Amino acid sequence: MKESIYYRGKIFSLFNKIFIETGDARSRFINCEEQFESAYLASLSDGVPKEIKEYWNKMWIELNSKDELLMNHGKFIRSSFYQTIKSKRNKTLEKYLLFILEEVGRLTDIKNGNIGLSETKENID
């Protein structure tokens, strides 16, 4: 199976933005909502290992567990992602930052030929 170049691009885009952002973890996540969604959708691509897809799916559900906030006439105010992140502790978000960091390392190793695609991290959680 060939590695997904599309996924690599989206995870690197998320990585570059979230680790350059200033502020606490919550504000970084909120400022990277678009990149999170793009990376999640890209993780569904062919070439992404099953374990990585499963972790992304679990993470996406956890990061979108609160209802979105709507105002009169259905006008959208705050997304589910925003509402969920605002209710999380910074410490809780660290595991997701670590996953992004490890995933970028894994993809860099594959790109550099240090590991084969079949050699994925054994302990993603």
mmCIF file of C-alpha atoms in Angstrom:
data_model
loop_
_atom_site.group_PDB
_atom_site.id
_atom_site.type_symbol
_atom_site.label_atom_id
_atom_site.label_comp_id
_atom_site.label_asym_id
_atom_site.label_seq_id
_atom_site.Cartn_x
_atom_site.Cartn_y
_atom_site.Cartn_z
ATOM 1 C CA MET A 1 0.000 0.000 0.000
ATOM 2 C CA LYS A 2 1.296 3.431 -0.941
ATOM 3 C CA GLU A 3 1.428 6.137 1.697
ATOM 4 C CA SER A 4 -1.077 8.987 1.281
ATOM 5 C CA ILE A 5 0.712 12.147 0.136
ATOM 6 C CA TYR A 6 -2.550 14.063 0.651
ATOM 7 C CA TYR A 7 -2.681 12.986 4.306
ATOM 8 C CA ARG A 8 0.970 13.866 4.801
ATOM 9 C CA GLY A 9 0.331 17.375 3.495
ATOM 10 C CA LYS A 10 -2.649 17.922 5.772
ATOM 11 C CA ILE A 11 -0.942 16.611 8.929
ATOM 12 C CA PHE A 12 2.142 18.751 8.229
ATOM 13 C CA SER A 13 -0.112 21.778 7.701
ATOM 14 C CA LEU A 14 -1.772 21.125 11.079
ATOM 15 C CA PHE A 15 1.602 20.534 12.738
ATOM 16 C CA ASN A 16 3.104 23.733 11.325
ATOM 17 C CA LYS A 17 0.195 25.874 12.445
ATOM 18 C CA ILE A 18 -0.496 24.371 15.880
ATOM 19 C CA PHE A 19 3.126 24.463 17.019
ATOM 20 C CA ILE A 20 3.677 28.012 15.718
ATOM 21 C CA GLU A 21 0.517 29.388 17.359
ATOM 22 C CA THR A 22 0.927 31.160 20.663
ATOM 23 C CA GLY A 23 -1.194 30.722 23.741
ATOM 24 C CA ASP A 24 -2.424 27.746 25.690
ATOM 25 C CA ALA A 25 -3.469 24.427 24.150
ATOM 26 C CA ARG A 26 -7.158 25.382 23.979
ATOM 27 C CA SER A 27 -6.511 28.571 22.010
ATOM 28 C CA ARG A 28 -4.094 26.738 19.694
ATOM 29 C CA PHE A 29 -6.683 24.043 18.948
ATOM 30 C CA ILE A 30 -9.408 26.621 18.317
ATOM 31 C CA ASN A 31 -7.145 28.576 15.953
ATOM 32 C CA CYS A 32 -6.400 25.335 14.071
ATOM 33 C CA GLU A 33 -9.957 24.022 13.748
ATOM 34 C CA GLU A 34 -9.841 24.111 9.938
ATOM 35 C CA GLN A 35 -6.511 22.249 9.847
ATOM 36 C CA PHE A 36 -7.801 19.641 12.310
ATOM 37 C CA GLU A 37 -10.830 18.970 10.152
ATOM 38 C CA SER A 38 -8.733 18.768 6.977
ATOM 39 C CA ALA A 39 -6.253 16.371 8.601
ATOM 40 C CA TYR A 40 -9.079 14.224 9.961
ATOM 41 C CA LEU A 41 -10.762 13.994 6.553
ATOM 42 C CA ALA A 42 -7.402 13.236 4.921
ATOM 43 C CA SER A 43 -6.820 10.447 7.460
ATOM 44 C CA LEU A 44 -9.702 8.590 5.810
ATOM 45 C CA SER A 45 -7.625 8.304 2.598
ATOM 46 C CA ASP A 46 -6.166 5.098 1.219
ATOM 47 C CA GLY A 47 -2.591 4.653 2.342
ATOM 48 C CA VAL A 48 -3.214 5.690 5.947
ATOM 49 C CA PRO A 49 -2.658 2.751 8.324
ATOM 50 C CA LYS A 50 -5.775 1.330 9.963
ATOM 51 C CA GLU A 51 -4.521 2.135 13.476
ATOM 52 C CA ILE A 52 -3.976 5.781 12.530
ATOM 53 C CA LYS A 53 -7.450 6.020 10.964
ATOM 54 C CA GLU A 54 -8.971 4.543 14.117
ATOM 55 C CA TYR A 55 -7.119 6.971 16.378
ATOM 56 C CA TRP A 56 -8.144 9.954 14.226
ATOM 57 C CA ASN A 57 -11.766 8.819 14.329
ATOM 58 C CA LYS A 58 -11.688 8.406 18.114
ATOM 59 C CA MET A 59 -9.965 11.782 18.542
ATOM 60 C CA TRP A 60 -12.399 13.549 16.190
ATOM 61 C CA ILE A 61 -15.392 12.192 18.118
ATOM 62 C CA GLU A 62 -13.839 13.267 21.431
ATOM 63 C CA LEU A 63 -13.044 16.753 20.089
ATOM 64 C CA ASN A 64 -16.605 17.203 18.800
ATOM 65 C CA SER A 65 -18.597 15.806 21.716
ATOM 66 C CA LYS A 66 -20.465 19.028 22.614
ATOM 67 C CA ASP A 67 -23.382 20.403 20.614
ATOM 68 C CA GLU A 68 -22.772 23.384 18.378
ATOM 69 C CA LEU A 69 -24.207 26.691 19.543
ATOM 70 C CA LEU A 70 -26.966 28.146 17.386
ATOM 71 C CA MET A 71 -28.816 31.426 17.804
ATOM 72 C CA ASN A 72 -32.149 32.688 16.508
ATOM 73 C CA HIS A 73 -33.271 31.414 13.121
ATOM 74 C CA GLY A 74 -30.556 28.736 13.148
ATOM 75 C CA LYS A 75 -27.718 31.233 12.764
ATOM 76 C CA PHE A 76 -24.500 29.375 13.511
ATOM 77 C CA ILE A 77 -22.397 30.848 16.320
ATOM 78 C CA ARG A 78 -19.941 28.230 17.653
ATOM 79 C CA SER A 79 -18.991 24.854 16.218
ATOM 80 C CA SER A 80 -19.073 21.577 18.106
ATOM 81 C CA PHE A 81 -15.251 21.570 17.969
ATOM 82 C CA TYR A 82 -15.070 25.046 19.539
ATOM 83 C CA GLN A 83 -17.630 24.192 22.227
ATOM 84 C CA THR A 84 -15.805 20.962 23.095
ATOM 85 C CA ILE A 85 -12.316 22.504 23.180
ATOM 86 C CA LYS A 86 -13.508 25.352 25.414
ATOM 87 C CA SER A 87 -14.727 22.751 27.941
ATOM 88 C CA LYS A 88 -11.455 20.760 27.960
ATOM 89 C CA ARG A 89 -8.517 21.281 30.254
ATOM 90 C CA ASN A 90 -5.189 22.146 28.612
ATOM 91 C CA LYS A 91 -3.674 19.028 30.199
ATOM 92 C CA THR A 92 -6.326 16.849 28.515
ATOM 93 C CA LEU A 93 -5.354 18.203 25.079
ATOM 94 C CA GLU A 94 -1.681 17.237 25.497
ATOM 95 C CA LYS A 95 -2.296 13.654 24.326
ATOM 96 C CA TYR A 96 -3.567 14.975 20.993
ATOM 97 C CA LEU A 97 -0.540 17.241 20.595
ATOM 98 C CA LEU A 98 1.700 14.266 21.320
ATOM 99 C CA PHE A 99 -0.126 12.186 18.697
ATOM 100 C CA ILE A 100 0.369 14.931 16.079
ATOM 101 C CA LEU A 101 4.053 15.182 16.961
ATOM 102 C CA GLU A 102 4.523 11.391 16.762
ATOM 103 C CA GLU A 103 2.582 11.187 13.511
ATOM 104 C CA VAL A 104 4.742 13.864 11.887
ATOM 105 C CA GLY A 105 7.808 11.934 13.076
ATOM 106 C CA ARG A 106 6.443 8.689 11.623
ATOM 107 C CA LEU A 107 5.676 10.320 8.275
ATOM 108 C CA THR A 108 9.091 12.005 8.202
ATOM 109 C CA ASP A 109 10.771 8.638 8.855
ATOM 110 C CA ILE A 110 8.802 7.067 5.988
ATOM 111 C CA LYS A 111 9.683 9.950 3.657
ATOM 112 C CA ASN A 112 13.360 9.676 4.587
ATOM 113 C CA GLY A 113 13.307 5.907 4.113
ATOM 114 C CA ASN A 114 14.077 5.196 7.776
ATOM 115 C CA ILE A 115 11.058 2.908 8.176
ATOM 116 C CA GLY A 116 8.719 1.119 5.831
ATOM 117 C CA LEU A 117 5.030 1.929 5.619
ATOM 118 C CA SER A 118 4.150 -1.338 7.315
ATOM 119 C CA GLU A 119 6.159 -0.378 10.424
ATOM 120 C CA THR A 120 3.669 1.804 12.290
ATOM 121 C CA LYS A 121 3.758 2.805 15.925
ATOM 122 C CA GLU A 122 2.587 -0.030 18.128
ATOM 123 C CA ASN A 123 1.181 2.163 20.864
ATOM 124 C CA ILE A 124 -0.838 4.969 19.347
ATOM 125 C CA ASP A 125 -3.002 5.546 22.429
#
